[in-house]
PDB file of C-alpha atoms in Angstrom:
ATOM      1  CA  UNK A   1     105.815  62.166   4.908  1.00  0.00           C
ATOM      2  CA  UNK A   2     103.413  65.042   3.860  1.00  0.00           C
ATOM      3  CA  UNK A   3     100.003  65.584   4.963  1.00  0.00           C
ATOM      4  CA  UNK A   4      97.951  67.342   1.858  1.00  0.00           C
ATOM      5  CA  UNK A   5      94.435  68.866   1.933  1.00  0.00           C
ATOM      6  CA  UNK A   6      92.635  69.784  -1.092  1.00  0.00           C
ATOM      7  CA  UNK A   7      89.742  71.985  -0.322  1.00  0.00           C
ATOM      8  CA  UNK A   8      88.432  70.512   1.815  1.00  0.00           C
ATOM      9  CA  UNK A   9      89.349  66.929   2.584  1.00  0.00           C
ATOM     10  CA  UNK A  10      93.035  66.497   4.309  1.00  0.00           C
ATOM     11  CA  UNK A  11      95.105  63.517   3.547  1.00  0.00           C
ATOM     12  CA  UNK A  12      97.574  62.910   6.463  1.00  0.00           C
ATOM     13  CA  UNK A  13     100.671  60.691   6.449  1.00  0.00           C
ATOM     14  CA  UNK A  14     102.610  60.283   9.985  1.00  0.00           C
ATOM     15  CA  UNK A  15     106.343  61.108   9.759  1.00  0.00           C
ATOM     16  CA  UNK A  16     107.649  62.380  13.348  1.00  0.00           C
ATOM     17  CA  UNK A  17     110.983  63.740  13.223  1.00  0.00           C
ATOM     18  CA  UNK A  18     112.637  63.590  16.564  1.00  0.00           C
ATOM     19  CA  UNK A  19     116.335  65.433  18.035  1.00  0.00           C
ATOM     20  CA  UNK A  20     116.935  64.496  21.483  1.00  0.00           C
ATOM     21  CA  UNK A  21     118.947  67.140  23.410  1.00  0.00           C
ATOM     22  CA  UNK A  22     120.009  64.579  25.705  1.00  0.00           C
ATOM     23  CA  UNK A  23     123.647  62.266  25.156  1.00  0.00           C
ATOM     24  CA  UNK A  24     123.220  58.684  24.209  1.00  0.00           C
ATOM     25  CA  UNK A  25     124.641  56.418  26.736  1.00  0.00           C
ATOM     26  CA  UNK A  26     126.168  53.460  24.794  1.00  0.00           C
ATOM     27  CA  UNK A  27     125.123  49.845  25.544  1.00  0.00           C
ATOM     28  CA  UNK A  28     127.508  47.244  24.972  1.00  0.00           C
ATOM     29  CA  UNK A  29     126.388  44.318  22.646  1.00  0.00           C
ATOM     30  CA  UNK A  30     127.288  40.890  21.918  1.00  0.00           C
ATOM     31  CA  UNK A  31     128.790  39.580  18.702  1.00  0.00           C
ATOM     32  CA  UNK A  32     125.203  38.345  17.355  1.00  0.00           C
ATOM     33  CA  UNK A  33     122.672  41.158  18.082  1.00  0.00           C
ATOM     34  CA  UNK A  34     119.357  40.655  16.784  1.00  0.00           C
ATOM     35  CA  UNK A  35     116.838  43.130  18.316  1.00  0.00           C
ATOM     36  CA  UNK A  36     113.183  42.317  16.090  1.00  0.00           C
ATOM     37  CA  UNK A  37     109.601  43.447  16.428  1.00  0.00           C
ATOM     38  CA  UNK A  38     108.056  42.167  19.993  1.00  0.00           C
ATOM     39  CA  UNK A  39     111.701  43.238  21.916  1.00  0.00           C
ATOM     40  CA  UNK A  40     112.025  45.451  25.222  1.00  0.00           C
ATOM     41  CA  UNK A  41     114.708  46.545  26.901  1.00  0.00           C
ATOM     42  CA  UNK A  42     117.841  49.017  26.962  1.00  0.00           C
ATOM     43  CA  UNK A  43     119.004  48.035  23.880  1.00  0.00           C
ATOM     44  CA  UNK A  44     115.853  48.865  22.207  1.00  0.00           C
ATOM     45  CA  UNK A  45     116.187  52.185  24.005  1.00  0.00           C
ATOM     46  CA  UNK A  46     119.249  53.310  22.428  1.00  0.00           C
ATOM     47  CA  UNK A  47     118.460  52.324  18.797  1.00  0.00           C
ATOM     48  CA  UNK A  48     115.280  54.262  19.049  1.00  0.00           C
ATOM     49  CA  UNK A  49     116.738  57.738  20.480  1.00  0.00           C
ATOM     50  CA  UNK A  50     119.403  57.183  17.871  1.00  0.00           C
ATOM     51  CA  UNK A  51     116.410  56.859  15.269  1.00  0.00           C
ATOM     52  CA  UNK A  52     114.668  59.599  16.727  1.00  0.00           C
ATOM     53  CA  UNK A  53     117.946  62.009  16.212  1.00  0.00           C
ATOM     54  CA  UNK A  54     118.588  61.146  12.931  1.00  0.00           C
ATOM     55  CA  UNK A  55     115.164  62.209  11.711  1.00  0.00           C
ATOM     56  CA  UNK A  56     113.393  58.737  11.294  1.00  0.00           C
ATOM     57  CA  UNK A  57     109.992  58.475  12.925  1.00  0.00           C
ATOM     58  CA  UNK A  58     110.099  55.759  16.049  1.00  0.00           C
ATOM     59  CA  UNK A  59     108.407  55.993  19.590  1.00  0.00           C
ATOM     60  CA  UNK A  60     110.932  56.251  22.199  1.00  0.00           C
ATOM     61  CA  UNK A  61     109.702  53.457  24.788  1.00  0.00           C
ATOM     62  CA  UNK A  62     111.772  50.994  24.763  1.00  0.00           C
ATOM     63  CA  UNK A  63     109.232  48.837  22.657  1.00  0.00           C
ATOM     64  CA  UNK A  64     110.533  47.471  19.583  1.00  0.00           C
ATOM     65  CA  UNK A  65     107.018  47.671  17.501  1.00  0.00           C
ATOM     66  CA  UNK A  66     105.784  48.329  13.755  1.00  0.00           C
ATOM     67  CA  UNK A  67     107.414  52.043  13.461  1.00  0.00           C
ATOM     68  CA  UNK A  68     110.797  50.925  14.927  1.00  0.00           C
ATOM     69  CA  UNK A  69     110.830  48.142  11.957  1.00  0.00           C
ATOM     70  CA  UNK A  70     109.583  50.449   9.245  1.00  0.00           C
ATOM     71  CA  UNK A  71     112.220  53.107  10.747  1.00  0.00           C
ATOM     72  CA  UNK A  72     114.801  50.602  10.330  1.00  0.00           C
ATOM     73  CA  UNK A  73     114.368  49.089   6.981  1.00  0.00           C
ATOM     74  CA  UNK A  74     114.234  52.842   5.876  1.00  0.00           C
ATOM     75  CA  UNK A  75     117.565  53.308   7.341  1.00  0.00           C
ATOM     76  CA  UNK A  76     118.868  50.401   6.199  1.00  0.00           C
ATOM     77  CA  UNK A  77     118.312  50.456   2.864  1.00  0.00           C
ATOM     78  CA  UNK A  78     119.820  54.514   3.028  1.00  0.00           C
ATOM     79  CA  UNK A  79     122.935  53.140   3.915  1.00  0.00           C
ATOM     80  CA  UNK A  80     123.193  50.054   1.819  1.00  0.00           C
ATOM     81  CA  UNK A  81     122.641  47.625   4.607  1.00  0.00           C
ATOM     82  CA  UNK A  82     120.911  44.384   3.820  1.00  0.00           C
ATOM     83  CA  UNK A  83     117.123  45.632   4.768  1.00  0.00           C
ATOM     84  CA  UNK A  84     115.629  43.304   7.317  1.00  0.00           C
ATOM     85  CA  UNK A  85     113.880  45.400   9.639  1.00  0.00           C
ATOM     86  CA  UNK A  86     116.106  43.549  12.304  1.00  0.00           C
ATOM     87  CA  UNK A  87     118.663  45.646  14.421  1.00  0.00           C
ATOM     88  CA  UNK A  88     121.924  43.345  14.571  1.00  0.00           C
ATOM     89  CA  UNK A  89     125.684  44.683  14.888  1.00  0.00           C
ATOM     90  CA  UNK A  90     126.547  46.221  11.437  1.00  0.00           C
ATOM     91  CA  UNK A  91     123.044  48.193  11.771  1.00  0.00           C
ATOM     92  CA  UNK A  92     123.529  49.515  15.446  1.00  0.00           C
ATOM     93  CA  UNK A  93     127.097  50.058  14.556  1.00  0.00           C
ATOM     94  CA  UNK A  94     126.083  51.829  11.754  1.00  0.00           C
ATOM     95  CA  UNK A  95     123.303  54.064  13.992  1.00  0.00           C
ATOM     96  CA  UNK A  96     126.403  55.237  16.451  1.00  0.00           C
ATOM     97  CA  UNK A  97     128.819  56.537  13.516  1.00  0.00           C
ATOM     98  CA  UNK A  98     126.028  58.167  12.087  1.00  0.00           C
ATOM     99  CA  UNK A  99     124.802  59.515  15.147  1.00  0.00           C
ATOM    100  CA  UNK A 100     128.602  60.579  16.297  1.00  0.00           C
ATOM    101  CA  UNK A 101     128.950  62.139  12.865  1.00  0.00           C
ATOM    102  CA  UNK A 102     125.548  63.967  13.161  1.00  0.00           C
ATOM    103  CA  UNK A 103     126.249  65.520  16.948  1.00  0.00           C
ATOM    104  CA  UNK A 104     129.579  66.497  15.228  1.00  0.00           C
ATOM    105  CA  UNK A 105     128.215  68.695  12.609  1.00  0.00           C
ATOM    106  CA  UNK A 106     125.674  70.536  15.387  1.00  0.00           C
ATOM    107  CA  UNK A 107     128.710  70.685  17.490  1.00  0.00           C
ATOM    108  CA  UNK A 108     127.676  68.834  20.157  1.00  0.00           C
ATOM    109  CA  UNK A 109     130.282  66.865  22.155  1.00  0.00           C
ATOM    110  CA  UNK A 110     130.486  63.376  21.225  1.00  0.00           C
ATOM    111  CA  UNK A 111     130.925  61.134  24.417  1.00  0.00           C
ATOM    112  CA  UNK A 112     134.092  59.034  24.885  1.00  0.00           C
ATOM    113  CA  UNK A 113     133.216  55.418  24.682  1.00  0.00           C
ATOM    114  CA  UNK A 114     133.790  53.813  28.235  1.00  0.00           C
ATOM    115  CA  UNK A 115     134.629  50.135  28.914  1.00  0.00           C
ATOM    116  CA  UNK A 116     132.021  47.781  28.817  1.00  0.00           C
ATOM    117  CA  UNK A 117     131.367  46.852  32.985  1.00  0.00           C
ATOM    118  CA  UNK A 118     131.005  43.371  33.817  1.00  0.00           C
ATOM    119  CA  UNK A 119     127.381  42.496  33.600  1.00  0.00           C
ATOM    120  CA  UNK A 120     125.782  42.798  37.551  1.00  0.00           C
ATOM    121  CA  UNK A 121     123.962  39.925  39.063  1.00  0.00           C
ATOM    122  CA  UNK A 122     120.768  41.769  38.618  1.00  0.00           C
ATOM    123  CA  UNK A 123     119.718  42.960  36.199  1.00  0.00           C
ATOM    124  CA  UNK A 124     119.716  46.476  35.357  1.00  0.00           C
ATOM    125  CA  UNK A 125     116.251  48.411  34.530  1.00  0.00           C
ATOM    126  CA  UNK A 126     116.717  51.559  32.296  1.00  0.00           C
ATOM    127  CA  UNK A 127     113.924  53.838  32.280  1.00  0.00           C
ATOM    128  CA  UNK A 128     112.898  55.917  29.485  1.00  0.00           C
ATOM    129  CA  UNK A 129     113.966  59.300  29.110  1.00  0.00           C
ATOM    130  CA  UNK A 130     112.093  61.603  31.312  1.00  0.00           C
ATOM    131  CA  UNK A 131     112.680  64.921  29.081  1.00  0.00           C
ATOM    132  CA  UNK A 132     111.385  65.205  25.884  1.00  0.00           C
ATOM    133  CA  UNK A 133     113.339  65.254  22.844  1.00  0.00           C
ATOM    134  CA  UNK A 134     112.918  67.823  20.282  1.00  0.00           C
ATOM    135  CA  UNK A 135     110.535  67.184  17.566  1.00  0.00           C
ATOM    136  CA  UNK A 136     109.600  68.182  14.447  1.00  0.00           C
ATOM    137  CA  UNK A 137     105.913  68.168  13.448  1.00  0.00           C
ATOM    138  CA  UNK A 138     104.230  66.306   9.544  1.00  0.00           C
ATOM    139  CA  UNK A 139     105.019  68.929   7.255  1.00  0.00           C
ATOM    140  CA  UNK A 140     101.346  69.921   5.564  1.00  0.00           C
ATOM    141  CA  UNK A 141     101.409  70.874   2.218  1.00  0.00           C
ATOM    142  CA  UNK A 142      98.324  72.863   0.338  1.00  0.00           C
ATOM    143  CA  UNK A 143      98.300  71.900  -3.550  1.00  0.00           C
ATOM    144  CA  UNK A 144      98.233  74.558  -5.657  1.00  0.00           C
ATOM    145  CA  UNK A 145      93.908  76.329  -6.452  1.00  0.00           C
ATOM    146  CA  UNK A 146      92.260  75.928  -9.796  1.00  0.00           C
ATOM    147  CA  UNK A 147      91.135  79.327  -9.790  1.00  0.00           C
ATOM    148  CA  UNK A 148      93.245  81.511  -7.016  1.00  0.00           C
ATOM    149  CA  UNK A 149      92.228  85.071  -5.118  1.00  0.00           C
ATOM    150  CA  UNK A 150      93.900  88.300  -6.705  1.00  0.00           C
ATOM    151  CA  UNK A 151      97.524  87.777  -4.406  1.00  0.00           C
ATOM    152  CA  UNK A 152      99.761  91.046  -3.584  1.00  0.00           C
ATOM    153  CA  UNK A 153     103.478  90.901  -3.302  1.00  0.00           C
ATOM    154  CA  UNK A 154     105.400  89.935  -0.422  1.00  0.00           C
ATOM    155  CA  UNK A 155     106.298  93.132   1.369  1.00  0.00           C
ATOM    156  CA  UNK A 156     109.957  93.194   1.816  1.00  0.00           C
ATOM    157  CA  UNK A 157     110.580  95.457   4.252  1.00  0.00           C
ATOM    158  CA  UNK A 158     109.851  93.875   6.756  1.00  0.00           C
ATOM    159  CA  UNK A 159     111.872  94.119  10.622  1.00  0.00           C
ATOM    160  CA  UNK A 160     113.299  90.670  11.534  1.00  0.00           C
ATOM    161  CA  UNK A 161     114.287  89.019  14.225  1.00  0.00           C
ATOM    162  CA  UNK A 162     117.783  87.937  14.129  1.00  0.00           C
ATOM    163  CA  UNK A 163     117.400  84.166  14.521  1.00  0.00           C
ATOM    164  CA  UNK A 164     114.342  84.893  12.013  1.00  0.00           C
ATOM    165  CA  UNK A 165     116.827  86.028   9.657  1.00  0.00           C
ATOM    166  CA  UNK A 166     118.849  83.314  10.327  1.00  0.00           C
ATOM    167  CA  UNK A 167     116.162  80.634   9.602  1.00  0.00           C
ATOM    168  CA  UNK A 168     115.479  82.272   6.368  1.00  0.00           C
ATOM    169  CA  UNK A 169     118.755  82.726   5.194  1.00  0.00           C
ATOM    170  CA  UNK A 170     119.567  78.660   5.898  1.00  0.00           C
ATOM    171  CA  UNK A 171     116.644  77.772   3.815  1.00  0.00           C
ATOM    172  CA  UNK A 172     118.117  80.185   0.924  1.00  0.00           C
ATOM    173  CA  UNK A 173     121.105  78.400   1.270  1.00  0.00           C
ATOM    174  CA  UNK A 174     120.287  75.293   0.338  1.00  0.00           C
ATOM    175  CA  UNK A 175     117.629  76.469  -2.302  1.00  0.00           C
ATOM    176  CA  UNK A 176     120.821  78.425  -4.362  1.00  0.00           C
ATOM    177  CA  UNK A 177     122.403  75.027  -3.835  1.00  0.00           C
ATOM    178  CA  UNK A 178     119.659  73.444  -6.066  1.00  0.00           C
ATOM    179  CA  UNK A 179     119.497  76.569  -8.608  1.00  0.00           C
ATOM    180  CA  UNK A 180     116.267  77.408  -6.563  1.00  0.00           C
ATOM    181  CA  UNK A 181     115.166  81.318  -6.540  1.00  0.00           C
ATOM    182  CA  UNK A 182     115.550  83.232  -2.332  1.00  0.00           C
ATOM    183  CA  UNK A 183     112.223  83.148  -0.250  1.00  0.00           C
ATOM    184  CA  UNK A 184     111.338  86.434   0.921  1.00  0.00           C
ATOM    185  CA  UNK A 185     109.547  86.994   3.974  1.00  0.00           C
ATOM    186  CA  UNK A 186     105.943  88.411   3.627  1.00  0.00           C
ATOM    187  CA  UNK A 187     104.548  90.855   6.168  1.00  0.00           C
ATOM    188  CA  UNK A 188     101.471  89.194   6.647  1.00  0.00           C
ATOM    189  CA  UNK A 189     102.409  85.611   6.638  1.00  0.00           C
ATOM    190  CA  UNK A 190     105.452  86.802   9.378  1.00  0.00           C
ATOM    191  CA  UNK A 191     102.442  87.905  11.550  1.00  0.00           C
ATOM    192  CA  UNK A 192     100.646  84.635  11.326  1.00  0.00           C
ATOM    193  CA  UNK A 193     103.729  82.631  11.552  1.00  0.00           C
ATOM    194  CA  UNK A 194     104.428  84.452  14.441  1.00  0.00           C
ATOM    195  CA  UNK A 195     101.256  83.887  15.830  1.00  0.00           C
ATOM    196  CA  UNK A 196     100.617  80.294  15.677  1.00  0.00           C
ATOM    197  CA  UNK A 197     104.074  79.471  17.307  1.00  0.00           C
ATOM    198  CA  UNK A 198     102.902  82.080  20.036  1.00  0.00           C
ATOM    199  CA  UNK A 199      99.759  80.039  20.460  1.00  0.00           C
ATOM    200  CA  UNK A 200     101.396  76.449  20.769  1.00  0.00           C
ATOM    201  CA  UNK A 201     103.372  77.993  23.358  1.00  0.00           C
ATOM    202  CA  UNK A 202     100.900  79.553  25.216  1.00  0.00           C
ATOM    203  CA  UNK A 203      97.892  76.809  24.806  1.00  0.00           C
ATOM    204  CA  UNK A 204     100.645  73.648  25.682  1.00  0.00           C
ATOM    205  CA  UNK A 205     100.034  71.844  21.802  1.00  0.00           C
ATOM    206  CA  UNK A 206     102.737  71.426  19.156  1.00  0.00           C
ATOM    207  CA  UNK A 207     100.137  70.672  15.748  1.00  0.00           C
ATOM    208  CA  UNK A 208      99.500  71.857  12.881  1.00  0.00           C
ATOM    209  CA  UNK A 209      95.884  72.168  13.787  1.00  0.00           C
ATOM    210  CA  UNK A 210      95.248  75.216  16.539  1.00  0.00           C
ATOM    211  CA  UNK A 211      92.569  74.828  18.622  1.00  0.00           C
ATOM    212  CA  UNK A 212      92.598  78.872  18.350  1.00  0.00           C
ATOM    213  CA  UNK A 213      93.362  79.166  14.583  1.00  0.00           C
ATOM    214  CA  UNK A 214      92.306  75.858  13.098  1.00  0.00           C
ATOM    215  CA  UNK A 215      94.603  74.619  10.222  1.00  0.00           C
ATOM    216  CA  UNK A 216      97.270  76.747   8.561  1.00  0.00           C
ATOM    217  CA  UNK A 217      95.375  77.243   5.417  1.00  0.00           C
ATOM    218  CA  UNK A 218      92.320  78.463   7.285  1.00  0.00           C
ATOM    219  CA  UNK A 219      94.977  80.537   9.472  1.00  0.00           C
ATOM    220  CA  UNK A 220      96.073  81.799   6.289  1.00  0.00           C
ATOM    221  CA  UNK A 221      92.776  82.714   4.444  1.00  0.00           C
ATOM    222  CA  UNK A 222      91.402  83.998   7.783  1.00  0.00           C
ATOM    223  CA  UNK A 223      94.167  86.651   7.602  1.00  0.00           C
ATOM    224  CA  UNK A 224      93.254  87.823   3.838  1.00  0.00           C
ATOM    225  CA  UNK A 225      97.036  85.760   2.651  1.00  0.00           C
ATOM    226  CA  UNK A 226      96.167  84.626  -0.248  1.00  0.00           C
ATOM    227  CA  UNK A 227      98.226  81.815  -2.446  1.00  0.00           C
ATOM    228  CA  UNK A 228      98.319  79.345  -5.619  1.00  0.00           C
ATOM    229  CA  UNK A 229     100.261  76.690  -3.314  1.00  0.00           C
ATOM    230  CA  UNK A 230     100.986  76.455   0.355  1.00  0.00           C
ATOM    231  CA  UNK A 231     102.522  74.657   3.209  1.00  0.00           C
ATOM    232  CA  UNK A 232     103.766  74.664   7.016  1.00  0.00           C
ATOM    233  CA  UNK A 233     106.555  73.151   8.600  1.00  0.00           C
ATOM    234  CA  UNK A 234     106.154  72.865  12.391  1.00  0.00           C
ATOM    235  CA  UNK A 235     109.086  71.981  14.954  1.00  0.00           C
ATOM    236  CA  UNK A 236     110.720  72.261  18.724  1.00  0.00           C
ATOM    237  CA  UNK A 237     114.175  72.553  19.005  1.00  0.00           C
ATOM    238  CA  UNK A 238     116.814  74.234  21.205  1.00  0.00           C
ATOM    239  CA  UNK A 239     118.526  76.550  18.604  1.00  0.00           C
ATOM    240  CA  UNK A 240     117.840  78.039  14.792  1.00  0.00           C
ATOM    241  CA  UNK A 241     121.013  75.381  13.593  1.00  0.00           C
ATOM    242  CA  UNK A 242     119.565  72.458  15.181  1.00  0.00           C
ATOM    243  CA  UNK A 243     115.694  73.175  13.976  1.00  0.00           C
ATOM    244  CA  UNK A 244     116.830  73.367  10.472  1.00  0.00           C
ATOM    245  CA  UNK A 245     119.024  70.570  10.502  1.00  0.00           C
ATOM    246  CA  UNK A 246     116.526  68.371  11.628  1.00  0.00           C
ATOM    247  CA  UNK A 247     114.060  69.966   8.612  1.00  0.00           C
ATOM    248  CA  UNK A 248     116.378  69.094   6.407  1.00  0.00           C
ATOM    249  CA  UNK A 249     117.006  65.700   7.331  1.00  0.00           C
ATOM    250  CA  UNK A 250     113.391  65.063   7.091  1.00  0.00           C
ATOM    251  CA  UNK A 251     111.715  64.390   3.506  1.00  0.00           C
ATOM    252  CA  UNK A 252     108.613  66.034   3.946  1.00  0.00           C
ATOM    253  CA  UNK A 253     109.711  68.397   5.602  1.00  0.00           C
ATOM    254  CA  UNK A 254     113.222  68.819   3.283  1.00  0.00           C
ATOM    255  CA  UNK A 255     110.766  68.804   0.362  1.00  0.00           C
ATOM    256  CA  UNK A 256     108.724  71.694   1.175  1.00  0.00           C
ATOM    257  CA  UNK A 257     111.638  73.967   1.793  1.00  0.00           C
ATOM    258  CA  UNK A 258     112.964  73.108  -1.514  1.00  0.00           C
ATOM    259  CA  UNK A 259     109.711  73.324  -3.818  1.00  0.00           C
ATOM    260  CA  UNK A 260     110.828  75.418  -6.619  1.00  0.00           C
ATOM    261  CA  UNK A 261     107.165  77.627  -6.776  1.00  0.00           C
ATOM    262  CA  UNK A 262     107.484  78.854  -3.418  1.00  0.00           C
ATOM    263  CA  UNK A 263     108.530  82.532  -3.063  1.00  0.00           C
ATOM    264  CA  UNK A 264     107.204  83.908  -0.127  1.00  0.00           C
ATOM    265  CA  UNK A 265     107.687  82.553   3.724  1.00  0.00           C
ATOM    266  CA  UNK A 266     106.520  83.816   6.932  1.00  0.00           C
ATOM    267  CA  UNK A 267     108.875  82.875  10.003  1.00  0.00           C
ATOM    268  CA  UNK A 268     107.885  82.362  13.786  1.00  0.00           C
ATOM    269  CA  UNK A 269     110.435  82.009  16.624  1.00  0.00           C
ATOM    270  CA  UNK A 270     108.959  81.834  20.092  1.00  0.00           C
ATOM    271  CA  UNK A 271     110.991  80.691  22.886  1.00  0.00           C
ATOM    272  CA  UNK A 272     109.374  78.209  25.027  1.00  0.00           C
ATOM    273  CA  UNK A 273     107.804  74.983  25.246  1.00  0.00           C
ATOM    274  CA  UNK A 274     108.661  71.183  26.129  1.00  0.00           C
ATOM    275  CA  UNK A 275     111.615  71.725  23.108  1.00  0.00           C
ATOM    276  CA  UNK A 276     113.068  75.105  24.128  1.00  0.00           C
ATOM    277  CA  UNK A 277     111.942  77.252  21.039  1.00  0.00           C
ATOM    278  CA  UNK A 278     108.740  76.409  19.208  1.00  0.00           C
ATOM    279  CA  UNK A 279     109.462  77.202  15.418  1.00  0.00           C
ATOM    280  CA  UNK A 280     106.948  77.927  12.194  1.00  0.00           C
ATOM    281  CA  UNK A 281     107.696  78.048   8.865  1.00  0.00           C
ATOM    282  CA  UNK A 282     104.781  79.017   6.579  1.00  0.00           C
ATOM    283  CA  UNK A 283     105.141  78.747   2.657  1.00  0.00           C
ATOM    284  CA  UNK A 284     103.299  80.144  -0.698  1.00  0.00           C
ATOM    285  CA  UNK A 285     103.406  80.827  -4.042  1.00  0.00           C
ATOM    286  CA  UNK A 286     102.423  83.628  -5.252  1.00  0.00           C
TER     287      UNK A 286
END
């Protein structure tokens, strides 16, 4: 979901989106699986990761607790399952095609399923993973000023990166595919974009609020950018491909990429990180 400030009071919604880099190991199940709030275990394991990599906010610890329901009623009723907030067969069943189909389209190798081993005499403890997934941060969103600062054009020649030109030309992509005007990339929001993924590197955080900066609108008026309406999305990912898929897949985050008033972007790439590559996408209208 969308965290929004006006002036100055923020109004934050939580919606995590996670990408583990990591292959899912499958779990065999019995015929009537029924994994509810209150379970632990393996089982609850896999259905979160495979959560986590399709975008919906869960925490991956094998607890089955209030986000894992509200994750899974979400997905269920996206994919016309009866919505229960209950895990059985046609839902985790569901979760693995969906999951095959997604590390398809990132072309990532889907494992082979193996045969089911007969079940030990003891039991078998399956930790949590120890490396973190990829994540992408609450997408914050700045509604538009009553009465806004004199704003200059986007400076368009500008030297990019190649995976920054990459990133840019993905979101333009699926803004033609709407009827949405291109974002250009503005000089001075590229520098602070730039920045603040520099400084989550460097300073170990992955927020929208930098304890060096503060938050991206004060980032953003603190280097003389000014804007009608604004917004950041935040994430940590191993490649350009797999950082806007993820975006994408996420509504908040989906939504400000695809705001018609936005015009201008400023792009940060910065290898590095718990993810691989941290990765900042500032927004405005102008």
């Amino acid at each position: 979901m969308v965290r929004k400030m006006r002036k100055s009071k923020l109004f934050t919604t939580l919606s995590v989106v996670a990408l583990l880099s990591a292959s899912l190991t499958s779990i065999g199940y019995a015929d009537g699986l029924k994994l509810k709030q209150g379970d632990q275990g393996p089982q609850v394991l896999e259905a979160e990761q495979l959560l986590h990599k399709l975008g919906w906010y869960v925490e991956v610890d094998t607890k089955y607790d209030r986000y894992t329901v509200r994750a899974v009623k979400k997905f269920q009723q996206k994919h016309g399952i009866r919505v229960t907030g209950v895990i059985d067969n046609a839902t985790m069943n569901r979760l693995k095609q969906e999951g095959a189909a997604y590390d398809s389209a990132i072309g990532k190798p889907v494992p082979t399923p193996q045969p089911s081993k007969p079940t030990p005499e003891k039991p078998v403890v399956v930790q949590p993973p120890v490396v973190k997934p990829p994540v992408v941060q609450p997408p914050v969103v700045q509604p538009p000023v009553v009465n806004p600062a004199p704003v200059t054009p986007g400076n368009t020649g500008i030297t990019l990166s190649a995976e920054e030109q990459q990133m840019i030309e993905l979101m333009n992509q699926e803004r033609a595919k709407s009827g949405l005007q291109s974002v250009k990339p503005n000089a001075k929001l590229m520098e602070l974009a730039r920045l603040k993924a520099k400084d989550m590197v460097d300073n170990h955080y992955f927020s929208h609020n930098s304890p060096t900066y503060g938050s991206p609108f004060k980032m953003m008026q603190s280097g003389g950018v000014a804007y009608k309406k604004a917004a950041e999305n935040i994430a940590g990912n191993r490649s350009v491909a797999a950082a806007h898929l993820a975006l994408m897949n996420s509504e908040g985050h989906r939504a400000n990429i695809m705001t018609k008033e936005f015009n201008q972007v400023g792009i940060g790439i910065v290898p590095g990180g718990p993810y691989g590559t941290m990765y900042v996408q500032m927004f405005i209208q102008q």
